[in-house]
Amino acid sequence: MFLKAAINGGRSRAEAPTVPLTPEEIATDASRAISLGAAVVHAHARTADGGQSIHPDDIGAMVRAVRATDTSVIIGTTTGLWTCSGHDERMRHVAGWPDGALPDFASVAFSEEGAAEAAQLLVSRGVVLESAVWSIDDVPSLLSSPTLHQNVRILIEPETADADQAIAECRQIAAILRDAGATCSILYHGQDGTAWPVLRAAVEDGVEARIGLEDVTCDSAGSAADNAAMISEALAIGRSCPDS
């Protein structure tokens, strides 16, 4: 089972008391995630006041802290427009990410303005690309993007709060992508109430999965949990499926 640990996202301490926010906390949680069996780690750099950021200084500080703590961690981040004032600033920030502290991979949401351009910039900088679709409406722009076949994986991230619908959307979009010739890995992930059902569907379908405090703050039984507990449970679910 390929599991990505999404360790913080935009969560606050009010939502999840153990969420890692500082570079050092992110580095510690990232190392722990890998030691438990996660394949890669996705984290959002934070400002001093806890805001999400893709500013070069914040990305550099996070990546350097992770690598100083554990060189085995494959660390990725977001390029989401909610982290900055808009696409133009995103492009300036990504262009300014420090050469000596580039994340290993980064994701681009094809629901956003300028996604194809942002994806091309990442590739030109030597950052491994992931592309994300939030609904079937995002698929045409991804399929027409010049970087389609340079993705390490495509993330399917349904926005619905209905678990059955989220699973159906994942499967529908995955089929469209495969029929259109996308050959990279596919990852499903949900949010809050859909996170665990979608993870189980990913295991059943033999695709990549994701879990962590960015996506959900509790285990599958509904009890509050930290990243380590959720990663351990997700991997146990994976081991319970013979084909995973």
mmCIF file of N, CA and C in Angstrom, residues 72-145:
data_model
loop_
_atom_site.group_PDB
_atom_site.id
_atom_site.type_symbol
_atom_site.label_atom_id
_atom_site.label_comp_id
_atom_site.label_asym_id
_atom_site.label_seq_id
_atom_site.Cartn_x
_atom_site.Cartn_y
_atom_site.Cartn_z
ATOM 1 N N SER A 72 15.709 10.650 4.924
ATOM 2 C CA SER A 72 14.908 9.653 4.210
ATOM 3 C C SER A 72 13.521 10.165 3.850
ATOM 4 N N VAL A 73 13.134 11.308 4.399
ATOM 5 C CA VAL A 73 11.788 11.830 4.155
ATOM 6 C C VAL A 73 11.693 12.425 2.750
ATOM 7 N N ILE A 74 10.699 11.986 2.001
ATOM 8 C CA ILE A 74 10.335 12.614 0.723
ATOM 9 C C ILE A 74 9.236 13.607 1.045
ATOM 10 N N ILE A 75 9.558 14.890 0.928
ATOM 11 C CA ILE A 75 8.658 15.935 1.410
ATOM 12 C C ILE A 75 8.057 16.725 0.246
ATOM 13 N N GLY A 76 6.756 16.883 0.276
ATOM 14 C CA GLY A 76 6.063 17.662 -0.740
ATOM 15 C C GLY A 76 5.207 18.741 -0.117
ATOM 16 N N THR A 77 4.735 19.635 -0.962
ATOM 17 C CA THR A 77 3.913 20.731 -0.462
ATOM 18 C C THR A 77 2.862 21.123 -1.489
ATOM 19 N N THR A 78 2.114 22.141 -1.168
ATOM 20 C CA THR A 78 1.045 22.648 -2.016
ATOM 21 C C THR A 78 1.518 23.853 -2.828
ATOM 22 N N THR A 79 0.749 24.185 -3.859
ATOM 23 C CA THR A 79 0.898 25.484 -4.528
ATOM 24 C C THR A 79 -0.450 26.199 -4.549
ATOM 25 N N GLY A 80 -1.342 25.812 -3.648
ATOM 26 C CA GLY A 80 -2.714 26.312 -3.654
ATOM 27 C C GLY A 80 -2.812 27.830 -3.585
ATOM 28 N N LEU A 81 -3.733 28.378 -4.346
ATOM 29 C CA LEU A 81 -3.889 29.834 -4.391
ATOM 30 C C LEU A 81 -4.330 30.427 -3.067
ATOM 31 N N TRP A 82 -4.889 29.620 -2.180
ATOM 32 C CA TRP A 82 -5.283 30.144 -0.868
ATOM 33 C C TRP A 82 -4.082 30.515 -0.008
ATOM 34 N N THR A 83 -2.880 30.136 -0.426
ATOM 35 C CA THR A 83 -1.675 30.435 0.351
ATOM 36 C C THR A 83 -1.065 31.788 -0.016
ATOM 37 N N CYS A 84 -1.645 32.473 -0.995
ATOM 38 C CA CYS A 84 -1.060 33.728 -1.474
ATOM 39 C C CYS A 84 -2.163 34.599 -2.054
ATOM 40 N N SER A 85 -1.798 35.719 -2.668
ATOM 41 C CA SER A 85 -2.802 36.670 -3.148
ATOM 42 C C SER A 85 -3.404 36.285 -4.488
ATOM 43 N N GLY A 86 -2.810 35.333 -5.196
ATOM 44 C CA GLY A 86 -3.328 34.933 -6.494
ATOM 45 C C GLY A 86 -2.251 34.282 -7.339
ATOM 46 N N HIS A 87 -2.600 33.983 -8.582
ATOM 47 C CA HIS A 87 -1.700 33.220 -9.447
ATOM 48 C C HIS A 87 -0.370 33.927 -9.707
ATOM 49 N N ASP A 88 -0.389 35.237 -9.933
ATOM 50 C CA ASP A 88 0.867 35.943 -10.210
ATOM 51 C C ASP A 88 1.831 35.826 -9.040
ATOM 52 N N GLU A 89 1.309 36.000 -7.831
ATOM 53 C CA GLU A 89 2.188 35.870 -6.665
ATOM 54 C C GLU A 89 2.630 34.422 -6.493
ATOM 55 N N ARG A 90 1.753 33.474 -6.757
ATOM 56 C CA ARG A 90 2.171 32.067 -6.700
ATOM 57 C C ARG A 90 3.372 31.823 -7.607
ATOM 58 N N MET A 91 3.305 32.325 -8.827
ATOM 59 C CA MET A 91 4.400 32.097 -9.765
ATOM 60 C C MET A 91 5.690 32.731 -9.258
ATOM 61 N N ARG A 92 5.598 33.928 -8.680
ATOM 62 C CA ARG A 92 6.799 34.574 -8.133
ATOM 63 C C ARG A 92 7.368 33.763 -6.975
ATOM 64 N N HIS A 93 6.484 33.284 -6.110
ATOM 65 C CA HIS A 93 6.962 32.515 -4.963
ATOM 66 C C HIS A 93 7.626 31.212 -5.406
ATOM 67 N N VAL A 94 6.971 30.453 -6.277
ATOM 68 C CA VAL A 94 7.543 29.170 -6.705
ATOM 69 C C VAL A 94 8.864 29.388 -7.441
ATOM 70 N N ALA A 95 8.916 30.432 -8.256
ATOM 71 C CA ALA A 95 10.172 30.750 -8.946
ATOM 72 C C ALA A 95 11.277 31.088 -7.960
ATOM 73 N N GLY A 96 10.899 31.582 -6.780
ATOM 74 C CA GLY A 96 11.880 31.970 -5.781
ATOM 75 C C GLY A 96 12.208 30.908 -4.755
ATOM 76 N N TRP A 97 11.561 29.742 -4.813
ATOM 77 C CA TRP A 97 11.913 28.689 -3.864
ATOM 78 C C TRP A 97 13.410 28.412 -3.941
ATOM 79 N N PRO A 98 14.081 28.324 -2.802
ATOM 80 C CA PRO A 98 15.550 28.226 -2.812
ATOM 81 C C PRO A 98 16.055 26.938 -3.442
ATOM 82 N N ASP A 99 17.045 27.071 -4.314
ATOM 83 C CA ASP A 99 17.591 25.909 -5.019
ATOM 84 C C ASP A 99 18.076 24.830 -4.057
ATOM 85 N N GLY A 100 18.620 25.236 -2.935
ATOM 86 C CA GLY A 100 19.142 24.254 -1.994
ATOM 87 C C GLY A 100 18.107 23.679 -1.058
ATOM 88 N N ALA A 101 16.862 24.101 -1.178
ATOM 89 C CA ALA A 101 15.818 23.610 -0.273
ATOM 90 C C ALA A 101 14.490 23.485 -1.008
ATOM 91 N N LEU A 102 14.541 22.914 -2.211
ATOM 92 C CA LEU A 102 13.317 22.662 -2.959
ATOM 93 C C LEU A 102 12.594 21.450 -2.371
ATOM 94 N N PRO A 103 11.264 21.497 -2.285
ATOM 95 C CA PRO A 103 10.551 20.274 -1.909
ATOM 96 C C PRO A 103 10.755 19.208 -2.975
ATOM 97 N N ASP A 104 10.617 17.955 -2.579
ATOM 98 C CA ASP A 104 10.778 16.869 -3.543
ATOM 99 C C ASP A 104 9.652 16.864 -4.570
ATOM 100 N N PHE A 105 8.441 17.211 -4.134
ATOM 101 C CA PHE A 105 7.309 17.237 -5.048
ATOM 102 C C PHE A 105 6.349 18.334 -4.597
ATOM 103 N N ALA A 106 5.454 18.717 -5.482
ATOM 104 C CA ALA A 106 4.435 19.713 -5.143
ATOM 105 C C ALA A 106 3.195 19.455 -5.973
ATOM 106 N N SER A 107 2.051 19.858 -5.423
ATOM 107 C CA SER A 107 0.774 19.599 -6.079
ATOM 108 C C SER A 107 0.196 20.885 -6.658
ATOM 109 N N VAL A 108 -0.503 20.726 -7.776
ATOM 110 C CA VAL A 108 -1.206 21.825 -8.434
ATOM 111 C C VAL A 108 -2.656 21.400 -8.625
ATOM 112 N N ALA A 109 -3.579 22.224 -8.163
ATOM 113 C CA ALA A 109 -5.001 21.929 -8.308
ATOM 114 C C ALA A 109 -5.512 22.483 -9.629
ATOM 115 N N PHE A 110 -6.043 21.619 -10.476
ATOM 116 C CA PHE A 110 -6.499 22.048 -11.790
ATOM 117 C C PHE A 110 -7.893 22.659 -11.765
ATOM 118 N N SER A 111 -8.381 22.941 -10.578
ATOM 119 C CA SER A 111 -9.579 23.773 -10.434
ATOM 120 C C SER A 111 -9.211 25.253 -10.391
ATOM 121 N N GLU A 112 -7.913 25.555 -10.298
ATOM 122 C CA GLU A 112 -7.466 26.923 -10.059
ATOM 123 C C GLU A 112 -6.960 27.605 -11.322
ATOM 124 N N GLU A 113 -7.052 28.919 -11.311
ATOM 125 C CA GLU A 113 -6.496 29.743 -12.390
ATOM 126 C C GLU A 113 -5.001 29.468 -12.540
ATOM 127 N N GLY A 114 -4.556 29.347 -13.782
ATOM 128 C CA GLY A 114 -3.126 29.237 -14.045
ATOM 129 C C GLY A 114 -2.498 27.916 -13.686
ATOM 130 N N ALA A 115 -3.313 26.871 -13.503
ATOM 131 C CA ALA A 115 -2.764 25.587 -13.052
ATOM 132 C C ALA A 115 -1.721 25.041 -14.016
ATOM 133 N N ALA A 116 -2.014 25.074 -15.307
ATOM 134 C CA ALA A 116 -1.070 24.504 -16.274
ATOM 135 C C ALA A 116 0.261 25.243 -16.235
ATOM 136 N N GLU A 117 0.219 26.561 -16.091
ATOM 137 C CA GLU A 117 1.458 27.347 -16.031
ATOM 138 C C GLU A 117 2.239 27.026 -14.763
ATOM 139 N N ALA A 118 1.530 26.899 -13.638
ATOM 140 C CA ALA A 118 2.203 26.555 -12.390
ATOM 141 C C ALA A 118 2.851 25.178 -12.477
ATOM 142 N N ALA A 119 2.158 24.234 -13.107
ATOM 143 C CA ALA A 119 2.708 22.892 -13.258
ATOM 144 C C ALA A 119 3.980 22.920 -14.105
ATOM 145 N N GLN A 120 3.966 23.687 -15.173
ATOM 146 C CA GLN A 120 5.153 23.785 -16.021
ATOM 147 C C GLN A 120 6.325 24.401 -15.269
ATOM 148 N N LEU A 121 6.041 25.383 -14.415
ATOM 149 C CA LEU A 121 7.110 26.009 -13.644
ATOM 150 C C LEU A 121 7.732 25.003 -12.676
ATOM 151 N N LEU A 122 6.910 24.222 -12.001
ATOM 152 C CA LEU A 122 7.454 23.212 -11.095
ATOM 153 C C LEU A 122 8.382 22.255 -11.820
ATOM 154 N N VAL A 123 7.927 21.766 -12.964
ATOM 155 C CA VAL A 123 8.740 20.828 -13.724
ATOM 156 C C VAL A 123 10.056 21.474 -14.151
ATOM 157 N N SER A 124 9.993 22.729 -14.583
ATOM 158 C CA SER A 124 11.213 23.422 -15.022
ATOM 159 C C SER A 124 12.194 23.623 -13.874
ATOM 160 N N ARG A 125 11.679 23.664 -12.658
ATOM 161 C CA ARG A 125 12.543 23.850 -11.484
ATOM 162 C C ARG A 125 13.050 22.514 -10.947
ATOM 163 N N GLY A 126 12.626 21.407 -11.513
ATOM 164 C CA GLY A 126 13.085 20.109 -11.055
ATOM 165 C C GLY A 126 12.308 19.546 -9.889
ATOM 166 N N VAL A 127 11.114 20.102 -9.635
ATOM 167 C CA VAL A 127 10.238 19.605 -8.575
ATOM 168 C C VAL A 127 9.289 18.578 -9.197
ATOM 169 N N VAL A 128 9.186 17.425 -8.594
ATOM 170 C CA VAL A 128 8.292 16.389 -9.100
ATOM 171 C C VAL A 128 6.849 16.868 -8.975
ATOM 172 N N LEU A 129 6.068 16.641 -10.026
ATOM 173 C CA LEU A 129 4.724 17.204 -10.134
ATOM 174 C C LEU A 129 3.646 16.198 -9.758
ATOM 175 N N GLU A 130 2.682 16.674 -8.964
ATOM 176 C CA GLU A 130 1.396 16.017 -8.780
ATOM 177 C C GLU A 130 0.325 16.985 -9.276
ATOM 178 N N SER A 131 -0.698 16.478 -9.908
ATOM 179 C CA SER A 131 -1.826 17.318 -10.291
ATOM 180 C C SER A 131 -3.068 16.814 -9.586
ATOM 181 N N ALA A 132 -3.931 17.744 -9.169
ATOM 182 C CA ALA A 132 -5.126 17.393 -8.420
ATOM 183 C C ALA A 132 -6.376 17.832 -9.167
ATOM 184 N N VAL A 133 -7.406 16.999 -9.103
ATOM 185 C CA VAL A 133 -8.728 17.377 -9.603
ATOM 186 C C VAL A 133 -9.712 17.235 -8.456
ATOM 187 N N TRP A 134 -10.569 18.238 -8.320
ATOM 188 C CA TRP A 134 -11.548 18.256 -7.241
ATOM 189 C C TRP A 134 -12.925 17.792 -7.697
ATOM 190 N N SER A 135 -13.140 17.793 -9.001
ATOM 191 C CA SER A 135 -14.409 17.334 -9.565
ATOM 192 C C SER A 135 -14.185 16.942 -11.013
ATOM 193 N N ILE A 136 -15.190 16.354 -11.607
ATOM 194 C CA ILE A 136 -15.084 15.952 -13.010
ATOM 195 C C ILE A 136 -14.903 17.162 -13.913
ATOM 196 N N ASP A 137 -15.345 18.334 -13.467
ATOM 197 C CA ASP A 137 -15.202 19.548 -14.279
ATOM 198 C C ASP A 137 -13.744 19.948 -14.470
ATOM 199 N N ASP A 138 -12.855 19.489 -13.571
ATOM 200 C CA ASP A 138 -11.437 19.837 -13.672
ATOM 201 C C ASP A 138 -10.669 18.945 -14.646
ATOM 202 N N VAL A 139 -11.268 17.835 -15.020
ATOM 203 C CA VAL A 139 -10.537 16.826 -15.800
ATOM 204 C C VAL A 139 -10.105 17.325 -17.180
ATOM 205 N N PRO A 140 -10.964 18.023 -17.951
ATOM 206 C CA PRO A 140 -10.514 18.448 -19.283
ATOM 207 C C PRO A 140 -9.257 19.322 -19.263
ATOM 208 N N SER A 141 -9.163 20.245 -18.302
ATOM 209 C CA SER A 141 -7.975 21.109 -18.264
ATOM 210 C C SER A 141 -6.734 20.314 -17.904
ATOM 211 N N LEU A 142 -6.871 19.312 -17.059
ATOM 212 C CA LEU A 142 -5.728 18.462 -16.743
ATOM 213 C C LEU A 142 -5.315 17.643 -17.960
ATOM 214 N N LEU A 143 -6.286 17.064 -18.638
ATOM 215 C CA LEU A 143 -5.958 16.213 -19.786
ATOM 216 C C LEU A 143 -5.324 16.992 -20.929
ATOM 217 N N SER A 144 -5.625 18.283 -21.017
ATOM 218 C CA SER A 144 -5.044 19.102 -22.087
ATOM 219 C C SER A 144 -3.753 19.790 -21.679
ATOM 220 N N SER A 145 -3.304 19.574 -20.440
ATOM 221 C CA SER A 145 -2.123 20.283 -19.957
ATOM 222 C C SER A 145 -0.853 19.692 -20.555
#
